[in-house]
Coordinates of C-alpha atoms (C1' of nucleotides) in Angstrom, one line a residue:
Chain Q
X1 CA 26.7 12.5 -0.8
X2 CA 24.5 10.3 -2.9
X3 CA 23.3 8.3 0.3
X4 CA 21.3 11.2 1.3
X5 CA 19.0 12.9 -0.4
X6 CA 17.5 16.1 -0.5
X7 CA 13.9 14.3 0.9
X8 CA 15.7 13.4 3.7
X9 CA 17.2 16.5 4.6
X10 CA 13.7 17.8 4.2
X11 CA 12.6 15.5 7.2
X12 CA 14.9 17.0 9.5
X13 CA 12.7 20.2 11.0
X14 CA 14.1 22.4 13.9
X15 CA 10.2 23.6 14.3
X16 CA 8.8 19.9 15.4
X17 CA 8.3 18.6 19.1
X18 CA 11.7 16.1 18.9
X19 CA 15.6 16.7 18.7
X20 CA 17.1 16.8 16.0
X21 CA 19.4 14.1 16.8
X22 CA 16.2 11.9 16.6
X23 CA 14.6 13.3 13.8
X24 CA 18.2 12.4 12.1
X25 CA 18.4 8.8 13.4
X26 CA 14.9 8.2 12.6
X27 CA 15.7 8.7 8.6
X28 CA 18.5 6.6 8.6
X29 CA 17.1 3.5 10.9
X30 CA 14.4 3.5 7.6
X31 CA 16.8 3.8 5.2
X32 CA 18.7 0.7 6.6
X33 CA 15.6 -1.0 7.7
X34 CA 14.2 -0.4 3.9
X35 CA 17.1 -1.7 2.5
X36 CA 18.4 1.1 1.4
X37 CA 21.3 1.4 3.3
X38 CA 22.9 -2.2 3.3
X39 CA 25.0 -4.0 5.4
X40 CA 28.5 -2.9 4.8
X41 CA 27.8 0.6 3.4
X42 CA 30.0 3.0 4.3
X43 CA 28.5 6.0 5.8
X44 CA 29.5 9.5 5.1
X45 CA 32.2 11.1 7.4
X46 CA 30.0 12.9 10.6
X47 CA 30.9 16.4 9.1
X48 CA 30.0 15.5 5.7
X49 CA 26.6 14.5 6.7
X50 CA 26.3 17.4 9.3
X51 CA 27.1 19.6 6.2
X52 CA 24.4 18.1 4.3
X53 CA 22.2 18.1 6.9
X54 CA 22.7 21.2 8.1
X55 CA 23.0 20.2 11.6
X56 CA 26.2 20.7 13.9
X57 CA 28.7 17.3 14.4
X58 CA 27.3 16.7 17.3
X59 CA 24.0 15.8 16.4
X60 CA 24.9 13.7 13.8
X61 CA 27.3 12.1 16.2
X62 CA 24.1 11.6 18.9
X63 CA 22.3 9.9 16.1
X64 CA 24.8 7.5 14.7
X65 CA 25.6 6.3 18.3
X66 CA 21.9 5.6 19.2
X67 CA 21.7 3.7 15.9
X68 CA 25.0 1.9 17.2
X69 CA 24.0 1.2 20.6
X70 CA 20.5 -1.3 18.8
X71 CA 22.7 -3.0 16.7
X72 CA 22.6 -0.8 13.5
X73 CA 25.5 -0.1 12.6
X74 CA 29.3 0.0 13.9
X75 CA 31.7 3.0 14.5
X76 CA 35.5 2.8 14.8
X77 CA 38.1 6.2 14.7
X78 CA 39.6 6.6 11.2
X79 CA 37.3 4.0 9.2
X80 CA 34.4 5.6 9.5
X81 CA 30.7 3.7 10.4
X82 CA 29.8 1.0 8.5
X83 CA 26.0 -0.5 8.4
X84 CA 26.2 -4.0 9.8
X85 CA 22.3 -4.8 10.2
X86 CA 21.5 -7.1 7.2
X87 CA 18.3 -6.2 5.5
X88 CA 15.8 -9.2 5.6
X89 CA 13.1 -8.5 3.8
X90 CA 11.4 -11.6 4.7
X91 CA 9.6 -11.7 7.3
X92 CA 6.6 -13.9 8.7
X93 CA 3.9 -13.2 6.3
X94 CA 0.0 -14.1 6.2
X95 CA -0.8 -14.8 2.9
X96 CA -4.7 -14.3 2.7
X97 CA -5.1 -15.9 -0.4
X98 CA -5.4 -19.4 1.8
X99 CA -5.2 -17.8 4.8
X100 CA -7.2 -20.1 7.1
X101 CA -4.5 -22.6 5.7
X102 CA -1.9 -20.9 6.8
X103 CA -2.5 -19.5 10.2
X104 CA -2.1 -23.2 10.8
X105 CA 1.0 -23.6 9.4
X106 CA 2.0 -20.4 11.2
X107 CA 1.0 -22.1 14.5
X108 CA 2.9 -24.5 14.1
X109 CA 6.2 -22.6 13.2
X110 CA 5.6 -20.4 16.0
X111 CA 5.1 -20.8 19.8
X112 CA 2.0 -19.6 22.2
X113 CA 2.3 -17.9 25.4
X114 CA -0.7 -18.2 27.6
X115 CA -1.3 -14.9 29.6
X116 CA -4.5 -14.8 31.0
X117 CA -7.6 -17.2 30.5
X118 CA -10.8 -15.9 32.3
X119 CA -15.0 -15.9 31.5
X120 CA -15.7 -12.2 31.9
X121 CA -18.8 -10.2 30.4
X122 CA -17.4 -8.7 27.2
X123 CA -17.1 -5.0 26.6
X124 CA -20.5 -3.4 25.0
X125 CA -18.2 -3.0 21.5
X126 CA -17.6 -7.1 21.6
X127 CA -21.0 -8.1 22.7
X128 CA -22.6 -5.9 19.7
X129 CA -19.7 -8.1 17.4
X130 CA -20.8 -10.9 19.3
X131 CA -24.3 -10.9 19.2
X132 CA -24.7 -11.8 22.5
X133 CA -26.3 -9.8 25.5
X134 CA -24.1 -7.6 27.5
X135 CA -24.6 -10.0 31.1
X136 CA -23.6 -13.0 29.1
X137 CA -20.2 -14.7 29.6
X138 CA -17.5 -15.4 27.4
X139 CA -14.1 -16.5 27.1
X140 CA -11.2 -13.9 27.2
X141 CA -8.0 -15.6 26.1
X142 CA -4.9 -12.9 26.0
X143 CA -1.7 -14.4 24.3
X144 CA 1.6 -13.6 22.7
X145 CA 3.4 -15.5 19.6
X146 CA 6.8 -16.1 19.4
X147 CA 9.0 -16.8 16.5
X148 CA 12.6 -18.3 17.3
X149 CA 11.7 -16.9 20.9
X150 CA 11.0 -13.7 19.9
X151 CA 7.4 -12.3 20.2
X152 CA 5.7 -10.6 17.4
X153 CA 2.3 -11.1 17.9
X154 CA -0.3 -9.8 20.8
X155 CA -4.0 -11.2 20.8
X156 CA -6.8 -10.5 23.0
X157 CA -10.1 -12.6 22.0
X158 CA -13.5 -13.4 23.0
X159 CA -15.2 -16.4 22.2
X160 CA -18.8 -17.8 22.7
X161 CA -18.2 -20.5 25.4
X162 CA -18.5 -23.5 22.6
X163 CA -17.4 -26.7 24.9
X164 CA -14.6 -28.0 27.5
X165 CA -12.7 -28.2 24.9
X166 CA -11.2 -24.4 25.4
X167 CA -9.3 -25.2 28.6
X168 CA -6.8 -23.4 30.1
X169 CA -4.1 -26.2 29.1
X170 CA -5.4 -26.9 26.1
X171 CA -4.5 -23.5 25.1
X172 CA -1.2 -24.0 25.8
X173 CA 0.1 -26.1 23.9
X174 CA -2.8 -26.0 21.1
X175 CA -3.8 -23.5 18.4
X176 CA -7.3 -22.1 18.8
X177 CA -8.1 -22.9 15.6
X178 CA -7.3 -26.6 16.2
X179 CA -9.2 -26.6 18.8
X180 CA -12.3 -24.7 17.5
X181 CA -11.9 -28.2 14.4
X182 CA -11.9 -30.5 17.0
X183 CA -14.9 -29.2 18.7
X184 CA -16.7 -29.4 15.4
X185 CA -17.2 -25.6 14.9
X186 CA -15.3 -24.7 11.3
X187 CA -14.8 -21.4 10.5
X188 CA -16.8 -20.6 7.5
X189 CA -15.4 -17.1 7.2
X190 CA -13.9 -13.5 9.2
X191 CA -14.4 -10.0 8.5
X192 CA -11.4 -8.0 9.4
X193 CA -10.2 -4.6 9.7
X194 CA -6.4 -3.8 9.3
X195 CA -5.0 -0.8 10.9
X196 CA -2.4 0.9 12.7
X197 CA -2.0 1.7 16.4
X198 CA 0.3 2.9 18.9
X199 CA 1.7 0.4 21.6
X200 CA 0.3 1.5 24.9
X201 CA 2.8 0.2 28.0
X202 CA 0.7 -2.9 28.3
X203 CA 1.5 -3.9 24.2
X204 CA 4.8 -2.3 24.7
X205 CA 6.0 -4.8 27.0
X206 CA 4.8 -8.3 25.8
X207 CA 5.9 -7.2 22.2
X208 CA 9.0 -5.7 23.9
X209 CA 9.0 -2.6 21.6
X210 CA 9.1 0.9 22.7
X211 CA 5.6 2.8 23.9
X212 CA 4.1 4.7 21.2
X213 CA 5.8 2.4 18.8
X214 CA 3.7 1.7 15.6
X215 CA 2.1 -1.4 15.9
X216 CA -0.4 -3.4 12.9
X217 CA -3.4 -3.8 14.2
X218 CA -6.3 -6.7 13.1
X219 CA -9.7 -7.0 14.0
X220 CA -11.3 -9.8 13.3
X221 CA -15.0 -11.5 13.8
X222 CA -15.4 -15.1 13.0
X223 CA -18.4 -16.9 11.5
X224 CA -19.1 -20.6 12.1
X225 CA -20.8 -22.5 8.9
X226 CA -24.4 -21.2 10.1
X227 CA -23.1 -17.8 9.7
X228 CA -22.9 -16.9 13.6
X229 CA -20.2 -15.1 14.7
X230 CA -18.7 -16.9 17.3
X231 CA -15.1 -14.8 17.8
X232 CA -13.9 -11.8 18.3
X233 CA -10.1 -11.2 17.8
X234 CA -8.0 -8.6 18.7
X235 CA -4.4 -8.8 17.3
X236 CA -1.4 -6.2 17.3
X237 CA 1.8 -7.3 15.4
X238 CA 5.2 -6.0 15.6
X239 CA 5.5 -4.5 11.8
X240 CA 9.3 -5.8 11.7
X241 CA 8.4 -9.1 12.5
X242 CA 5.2 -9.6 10.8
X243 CA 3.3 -8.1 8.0
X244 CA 0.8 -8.8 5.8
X245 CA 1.1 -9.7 2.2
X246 CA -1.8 -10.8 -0.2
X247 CA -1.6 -11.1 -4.3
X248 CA -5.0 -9.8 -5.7
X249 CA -6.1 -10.5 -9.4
X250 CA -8.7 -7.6 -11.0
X251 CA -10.7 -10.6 -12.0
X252 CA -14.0 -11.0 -10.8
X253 CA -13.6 -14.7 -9.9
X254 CA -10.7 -15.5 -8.2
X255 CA -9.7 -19.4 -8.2
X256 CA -7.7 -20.1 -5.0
X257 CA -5.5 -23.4 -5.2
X258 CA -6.9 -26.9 -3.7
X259 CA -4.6 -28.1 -0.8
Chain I
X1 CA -10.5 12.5 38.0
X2 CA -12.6 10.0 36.0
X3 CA -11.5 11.9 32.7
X4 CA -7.7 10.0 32.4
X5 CA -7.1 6.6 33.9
X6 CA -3.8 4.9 34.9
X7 CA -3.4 4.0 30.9
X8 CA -3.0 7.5 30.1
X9 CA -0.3 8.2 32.9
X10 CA 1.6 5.7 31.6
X11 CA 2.1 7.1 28.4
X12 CA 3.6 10.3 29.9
X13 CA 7.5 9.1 30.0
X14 CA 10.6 11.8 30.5
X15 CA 12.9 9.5 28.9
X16 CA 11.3 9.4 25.6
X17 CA 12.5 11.6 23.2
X18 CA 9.9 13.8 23.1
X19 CA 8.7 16.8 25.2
X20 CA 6.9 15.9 27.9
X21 CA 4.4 18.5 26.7
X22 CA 3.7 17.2 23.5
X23 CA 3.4 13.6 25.3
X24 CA 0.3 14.6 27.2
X25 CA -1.0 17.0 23.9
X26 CA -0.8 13.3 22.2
X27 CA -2.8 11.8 25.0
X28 CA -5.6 14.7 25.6
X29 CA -5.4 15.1 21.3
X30 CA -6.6 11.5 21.1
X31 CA -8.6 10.7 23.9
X32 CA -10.6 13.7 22.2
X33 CA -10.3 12.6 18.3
X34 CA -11.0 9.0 19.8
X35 CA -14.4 10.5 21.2
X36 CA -13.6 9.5 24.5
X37 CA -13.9 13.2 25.6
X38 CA -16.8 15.1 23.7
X39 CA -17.6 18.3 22.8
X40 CA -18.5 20.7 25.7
X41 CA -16.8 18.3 28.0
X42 CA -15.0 20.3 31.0
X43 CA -11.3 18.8 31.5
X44 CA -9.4 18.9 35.2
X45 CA -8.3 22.2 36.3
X46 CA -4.5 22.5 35.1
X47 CA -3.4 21.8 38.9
X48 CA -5.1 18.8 38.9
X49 CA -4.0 17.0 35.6
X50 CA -0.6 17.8 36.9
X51 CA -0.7 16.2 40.3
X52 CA -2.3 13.3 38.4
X53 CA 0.3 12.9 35.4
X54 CA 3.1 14.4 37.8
X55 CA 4.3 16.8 36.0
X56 CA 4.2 20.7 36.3
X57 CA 1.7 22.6 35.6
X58 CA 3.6 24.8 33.0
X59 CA 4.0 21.5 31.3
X60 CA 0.2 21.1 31.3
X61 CA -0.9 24.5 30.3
X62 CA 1.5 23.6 27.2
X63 CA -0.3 21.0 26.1
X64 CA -3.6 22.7 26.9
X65 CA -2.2 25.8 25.2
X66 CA -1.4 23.6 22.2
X67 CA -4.5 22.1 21.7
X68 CA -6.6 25.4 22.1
X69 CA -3.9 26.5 19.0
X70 CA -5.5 23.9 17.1
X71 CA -9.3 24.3 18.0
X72 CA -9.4 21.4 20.1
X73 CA -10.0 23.4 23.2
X74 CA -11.5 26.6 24.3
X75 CA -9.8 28.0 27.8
X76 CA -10.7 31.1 29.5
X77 CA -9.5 32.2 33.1
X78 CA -12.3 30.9 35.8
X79 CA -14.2 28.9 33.1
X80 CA -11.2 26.3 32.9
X81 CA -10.7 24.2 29.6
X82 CA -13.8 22.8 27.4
X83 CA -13.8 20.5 24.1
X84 CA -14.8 22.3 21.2
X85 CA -14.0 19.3 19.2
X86 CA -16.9 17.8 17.7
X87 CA -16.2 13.4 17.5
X88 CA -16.9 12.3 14.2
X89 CA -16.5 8.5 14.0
X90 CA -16.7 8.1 10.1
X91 CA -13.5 6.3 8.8
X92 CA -12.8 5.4 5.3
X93 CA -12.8 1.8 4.2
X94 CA -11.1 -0.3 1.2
X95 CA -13.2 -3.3 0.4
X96 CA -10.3 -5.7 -0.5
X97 CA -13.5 -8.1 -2.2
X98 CA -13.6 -5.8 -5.4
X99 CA -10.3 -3.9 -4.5
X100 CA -9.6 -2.3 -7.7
X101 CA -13.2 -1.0 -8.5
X102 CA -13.6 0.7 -5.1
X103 CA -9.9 2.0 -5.6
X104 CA -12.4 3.7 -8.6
X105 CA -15.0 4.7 -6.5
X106 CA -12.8 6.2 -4.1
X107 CA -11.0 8.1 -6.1
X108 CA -14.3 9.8 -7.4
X109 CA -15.2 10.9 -3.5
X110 CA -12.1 12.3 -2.7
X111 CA -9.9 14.8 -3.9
X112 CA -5.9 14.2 -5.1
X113 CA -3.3 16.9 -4.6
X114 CA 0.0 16.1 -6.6
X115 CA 2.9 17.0 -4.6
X116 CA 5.7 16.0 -6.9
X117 CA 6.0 14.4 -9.9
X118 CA 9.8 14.0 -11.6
X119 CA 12.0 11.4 -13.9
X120 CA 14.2 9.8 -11.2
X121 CA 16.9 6.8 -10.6
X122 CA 15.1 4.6 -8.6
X123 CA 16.3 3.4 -4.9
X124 CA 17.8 -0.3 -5.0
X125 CA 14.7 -2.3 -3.1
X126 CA 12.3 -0.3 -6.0
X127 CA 14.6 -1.1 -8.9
X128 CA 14.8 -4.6 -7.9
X129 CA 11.0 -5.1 -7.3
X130 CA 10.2 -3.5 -10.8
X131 CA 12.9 -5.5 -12.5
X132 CA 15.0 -2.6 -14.0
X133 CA 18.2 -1.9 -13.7
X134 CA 19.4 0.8 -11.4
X135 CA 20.2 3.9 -13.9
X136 CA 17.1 3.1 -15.9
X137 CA 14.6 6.2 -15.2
X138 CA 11.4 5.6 -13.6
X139 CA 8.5 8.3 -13.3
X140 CA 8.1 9.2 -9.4
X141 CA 5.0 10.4 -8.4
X142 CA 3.8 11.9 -5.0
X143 CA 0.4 12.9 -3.9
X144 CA -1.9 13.1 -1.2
X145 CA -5.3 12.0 -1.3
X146 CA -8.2 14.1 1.0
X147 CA -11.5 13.7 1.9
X148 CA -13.8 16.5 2.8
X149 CA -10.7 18.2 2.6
X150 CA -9.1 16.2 4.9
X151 CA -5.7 14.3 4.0
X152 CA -5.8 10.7 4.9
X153 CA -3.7 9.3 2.5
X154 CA -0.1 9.9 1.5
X155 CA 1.2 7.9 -1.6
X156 CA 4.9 7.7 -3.0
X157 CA 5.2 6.1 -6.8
X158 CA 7.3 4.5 -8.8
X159 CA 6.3 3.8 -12.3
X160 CA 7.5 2.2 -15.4
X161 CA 7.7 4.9 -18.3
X162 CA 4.3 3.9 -20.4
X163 CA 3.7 6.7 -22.3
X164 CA 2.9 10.3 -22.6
X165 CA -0.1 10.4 -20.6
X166 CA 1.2 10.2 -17.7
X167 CA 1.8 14.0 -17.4
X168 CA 1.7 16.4 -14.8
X169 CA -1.5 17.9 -15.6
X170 CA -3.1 14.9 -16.3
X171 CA -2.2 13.7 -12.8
X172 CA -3.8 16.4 -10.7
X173 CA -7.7 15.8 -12.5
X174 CA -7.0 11.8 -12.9
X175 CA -6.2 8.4 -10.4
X176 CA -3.5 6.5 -11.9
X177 CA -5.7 3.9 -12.3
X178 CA -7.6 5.4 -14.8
X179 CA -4.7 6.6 -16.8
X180 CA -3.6 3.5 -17.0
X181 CA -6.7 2.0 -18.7
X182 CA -6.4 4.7 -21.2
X183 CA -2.7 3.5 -21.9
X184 CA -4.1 0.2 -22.7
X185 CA -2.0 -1.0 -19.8
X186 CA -4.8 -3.2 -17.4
X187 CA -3.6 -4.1 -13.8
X188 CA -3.8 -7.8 -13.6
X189 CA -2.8 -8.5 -10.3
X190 CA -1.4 -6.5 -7.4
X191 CA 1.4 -8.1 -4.6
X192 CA 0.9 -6.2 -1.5
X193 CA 2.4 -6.1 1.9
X194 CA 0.6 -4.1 4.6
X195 CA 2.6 -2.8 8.1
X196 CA 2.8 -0.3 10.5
X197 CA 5.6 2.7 10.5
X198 CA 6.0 5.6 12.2
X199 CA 5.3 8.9 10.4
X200 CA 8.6 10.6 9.9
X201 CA 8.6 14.5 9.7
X202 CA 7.2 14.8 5.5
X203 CA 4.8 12.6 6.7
X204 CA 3.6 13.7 9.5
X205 CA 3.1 17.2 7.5
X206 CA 1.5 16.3 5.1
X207 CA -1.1 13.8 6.6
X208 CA -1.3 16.8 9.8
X209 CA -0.4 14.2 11.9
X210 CA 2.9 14.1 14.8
X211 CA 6.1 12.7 14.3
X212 CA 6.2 9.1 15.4
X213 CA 2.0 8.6 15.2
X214 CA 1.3 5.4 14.0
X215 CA 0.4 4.6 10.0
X216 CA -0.9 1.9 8.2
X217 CA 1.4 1.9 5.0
X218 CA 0.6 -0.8 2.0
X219 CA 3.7 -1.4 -0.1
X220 CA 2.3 -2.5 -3.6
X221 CA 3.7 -3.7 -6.9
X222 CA 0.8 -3.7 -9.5
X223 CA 1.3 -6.0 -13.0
X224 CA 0.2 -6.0 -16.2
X225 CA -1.7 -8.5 -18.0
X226 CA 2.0 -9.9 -18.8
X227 CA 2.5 -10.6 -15.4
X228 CA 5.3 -7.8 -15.8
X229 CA 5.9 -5.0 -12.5
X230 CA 4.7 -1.8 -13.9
X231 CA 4.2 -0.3 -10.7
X232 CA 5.6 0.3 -6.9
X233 CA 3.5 2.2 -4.6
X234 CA 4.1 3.1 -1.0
X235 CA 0.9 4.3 0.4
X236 CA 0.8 5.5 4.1
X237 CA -2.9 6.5 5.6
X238 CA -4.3 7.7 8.8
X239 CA -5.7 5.2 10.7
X240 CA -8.4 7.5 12.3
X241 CA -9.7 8.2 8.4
X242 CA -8.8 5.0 6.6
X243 CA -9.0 1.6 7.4
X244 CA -8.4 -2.0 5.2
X245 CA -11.6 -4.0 5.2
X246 CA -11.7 -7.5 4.1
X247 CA -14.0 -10.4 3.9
X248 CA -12.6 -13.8 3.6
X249 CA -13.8 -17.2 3.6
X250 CA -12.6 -20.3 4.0
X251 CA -13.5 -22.3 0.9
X252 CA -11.1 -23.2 -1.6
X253 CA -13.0 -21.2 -4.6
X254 CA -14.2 -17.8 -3.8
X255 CA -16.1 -16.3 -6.0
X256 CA -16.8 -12.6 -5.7
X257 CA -20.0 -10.8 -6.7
X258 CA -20.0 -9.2 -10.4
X259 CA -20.3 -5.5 -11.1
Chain Y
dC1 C1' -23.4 44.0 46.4
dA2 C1' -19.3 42.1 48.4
dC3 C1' -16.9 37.8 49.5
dT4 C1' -14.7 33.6 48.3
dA5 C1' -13.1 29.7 45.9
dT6 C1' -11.7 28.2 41.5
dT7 C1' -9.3 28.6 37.4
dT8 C1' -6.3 30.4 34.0
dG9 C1' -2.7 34.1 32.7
dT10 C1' 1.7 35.9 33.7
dC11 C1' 6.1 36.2 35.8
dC12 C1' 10.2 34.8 38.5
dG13 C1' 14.3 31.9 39.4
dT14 C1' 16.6 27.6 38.7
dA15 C1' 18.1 23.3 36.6
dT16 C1' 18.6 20.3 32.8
dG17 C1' 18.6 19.1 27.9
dT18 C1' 19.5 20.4 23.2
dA19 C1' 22.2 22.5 19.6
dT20 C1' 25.6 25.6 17.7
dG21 C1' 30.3 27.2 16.7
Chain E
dT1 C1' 36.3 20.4 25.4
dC2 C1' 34.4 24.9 26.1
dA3 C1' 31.3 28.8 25.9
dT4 C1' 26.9 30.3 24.5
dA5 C1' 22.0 30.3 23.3
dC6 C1' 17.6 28.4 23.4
dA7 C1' 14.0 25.0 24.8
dT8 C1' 12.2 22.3 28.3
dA9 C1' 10.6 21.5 33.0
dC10 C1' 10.2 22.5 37.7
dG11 C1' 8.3 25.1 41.9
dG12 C1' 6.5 29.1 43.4
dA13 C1' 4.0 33.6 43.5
dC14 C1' 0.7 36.8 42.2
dA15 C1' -2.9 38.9 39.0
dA16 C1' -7.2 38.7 36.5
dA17 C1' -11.6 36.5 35.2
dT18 C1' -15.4 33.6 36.5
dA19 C1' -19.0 31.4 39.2
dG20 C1' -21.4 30.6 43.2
dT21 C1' -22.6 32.0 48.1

DNA sequence: CACTATTTGTCCGTATGTATG
DNA sequence: TCATACATACGGACAAATAGT
């Protein structure tokens, strides 16, 4: 049994609030997600791995089938189960080293869907982002990205009413940060919080994960070249589709590459 | 019943693999920690949060019960259920601008507690970002980093052999970082990847968080000044106590302030 | 002071889910 | 597949503490 080790026997815990047989499938759905387990791997015999686990067949039966039924792996009598998802470790990535740059590029890779345009009085939180008084309307645009038809981002934003540019179809087939060019307004810079948050059943159906699922969470306030902040982004990304990766150098000044 | 809205029912779902019970602990827990509901705050009688969520109320006193267990709540028959829970909204923050001097200055405000620390084989996707073969040895390192006594951070390590100061003792008083300055080894640049998981059940113990809550995790590979990987680092924090802060702007040539 | 409504504590019986051997 | 044990979840009933009339 060198597929399993003895950390991941230690993550298996009759005490906590959920099955066994979940506890079990959570630790290897990682393992195969993390590319430790790789497509074609033979898994251990159910008895062997109830053995290890300490845990009856049957629960190590329960687990393997839920991994089977989403695609993980595949079970057949007398040759065992064999991991058939592929590792991928690449997925859509935000560089921020040019990362204005690249939202663009990622816009247009990716679709848009439009799912609710409205001028509403933000919420006091956005307004104190915002800078603007709590009777003053702005622009709520909530949409999802796809990739290959899959979505993998949520974002709720508010925007300072900047022109007629912002129009309901415009947003529909353009990227806000298109848009926001053509109106003259260049983002100078954001100030952005990365964290993580559980899908609620609103999230957990446009992203079509599970509720409670872990999703990555940015929020981000936009300046214009005078400084004034004239966004306020909310955006949750599913973590398998989307992630964010940045290089750092310990040098003070950092040189980013012309484009 | 102002104190829990539609949202909150929703969360409450019998086919999850959880205990219905410990779905609505999750939901009181954070509507609490999220300072939704303060201190001294009066919940719903027990009869009434379970007509509302549709449950029983065994199911609620459960939850109640639970959270009471964990000084959340104080209960007493006639008085009904009161937060005890005092909100305190302080998170930490990482200033990605000058990332690796306020990894420093972190590291002096909180305290580390090593958890492990062992000569290992390293796991295929951790071999293959460091660039070592797979029966080379690596020094793995695991610690948890608190503040105010709190854990927020959970870090798993893999490191290049470097030396002799990388003991045991050594790591309990000292960051990494500054044990690798003393080495002569100086972090160039870091590759970083941030996501959401889940918190499996090691996790979720040692971060005193549930099973399944939602983490921020940075995956890091730190290099030397020969651009080789010296270092892989899976760091998983709370999101209630740490969060990534970042600045960025738009120009080609940032230049960060000097220390 | 008693009376009452409210609220939590405790117990019962039953059904279902989980886990073992 | 079966028998067994325990946890979960339900509805119901009653007791005990509290607060207000």
């Amino acid at each position: 049994m060198r597929l399993f080790n003895a950390e991941d026997r230690a993550n298996l815990r009759p005490d906590q609030p959920a099955p066994l047989y979940h506890q079990l499938y959570l630790v290897v759905k990682r393992k195969i997600e993390g590319g430790d387990l790789r497509q074609g791997t033979l898994l251990p015999a159910e008895k062997d791995i109830a053995v290890f686990f300490n845990v009856s067949r049957i629960t190590v039966k329960r687990a393997l089938d839920d991994l089977e039924a989403e695609g993980y792996v595949s079970r057949h009598r007398g040759r065992g189960t064999h991991v058939t998802y592929k590792y991928e470790p690449k997925v859509l990535r935000a560089p921020l080293n040019n990362m204005l740059d690249s939202l663009r590029v990622m816009s247009r890779e990716t679709q848009v869907r439009l799912i609710e345009f409205a001028r509403v009085t933000p919420p006091p939180a956005v307004a104190e982002a915002l800078r603007v008084e709590a009777d003053q309307t702005v622009e709520r645009v909530v949409r999802v990205r796809l990739s290959e038809g899959l979505p993998f981002a949520h974002y709720t934003s508010w925007t300072i009413p900047i022109g007629t540019g912002m129009e309901h179809e415009a947003l529909k087939t353009h990227s806000r940060l298109d848009l926001f060019r053509k109106l003259g307004v260049h983002l100078q810079s954001v100030d952005q919080v990365l964290t993580a948050v559980a899908a609620d059943t609103t999230l957990a159906q446009r992203l079509v994960v599970r509720v409670g699922d872990p999703l990555l969470q940015v929020t981000r306030i936009a300046f214009d070249q005078r400084g004034r902040p004239i966004d306020f982004l909310i955006a949750c990304y599913r973590p398998d589709r989307f992630q964010y990766h940045m290089k750092l150098s310990s040098s003070d000044v950092l040189v980013r590459g012309k484009r």
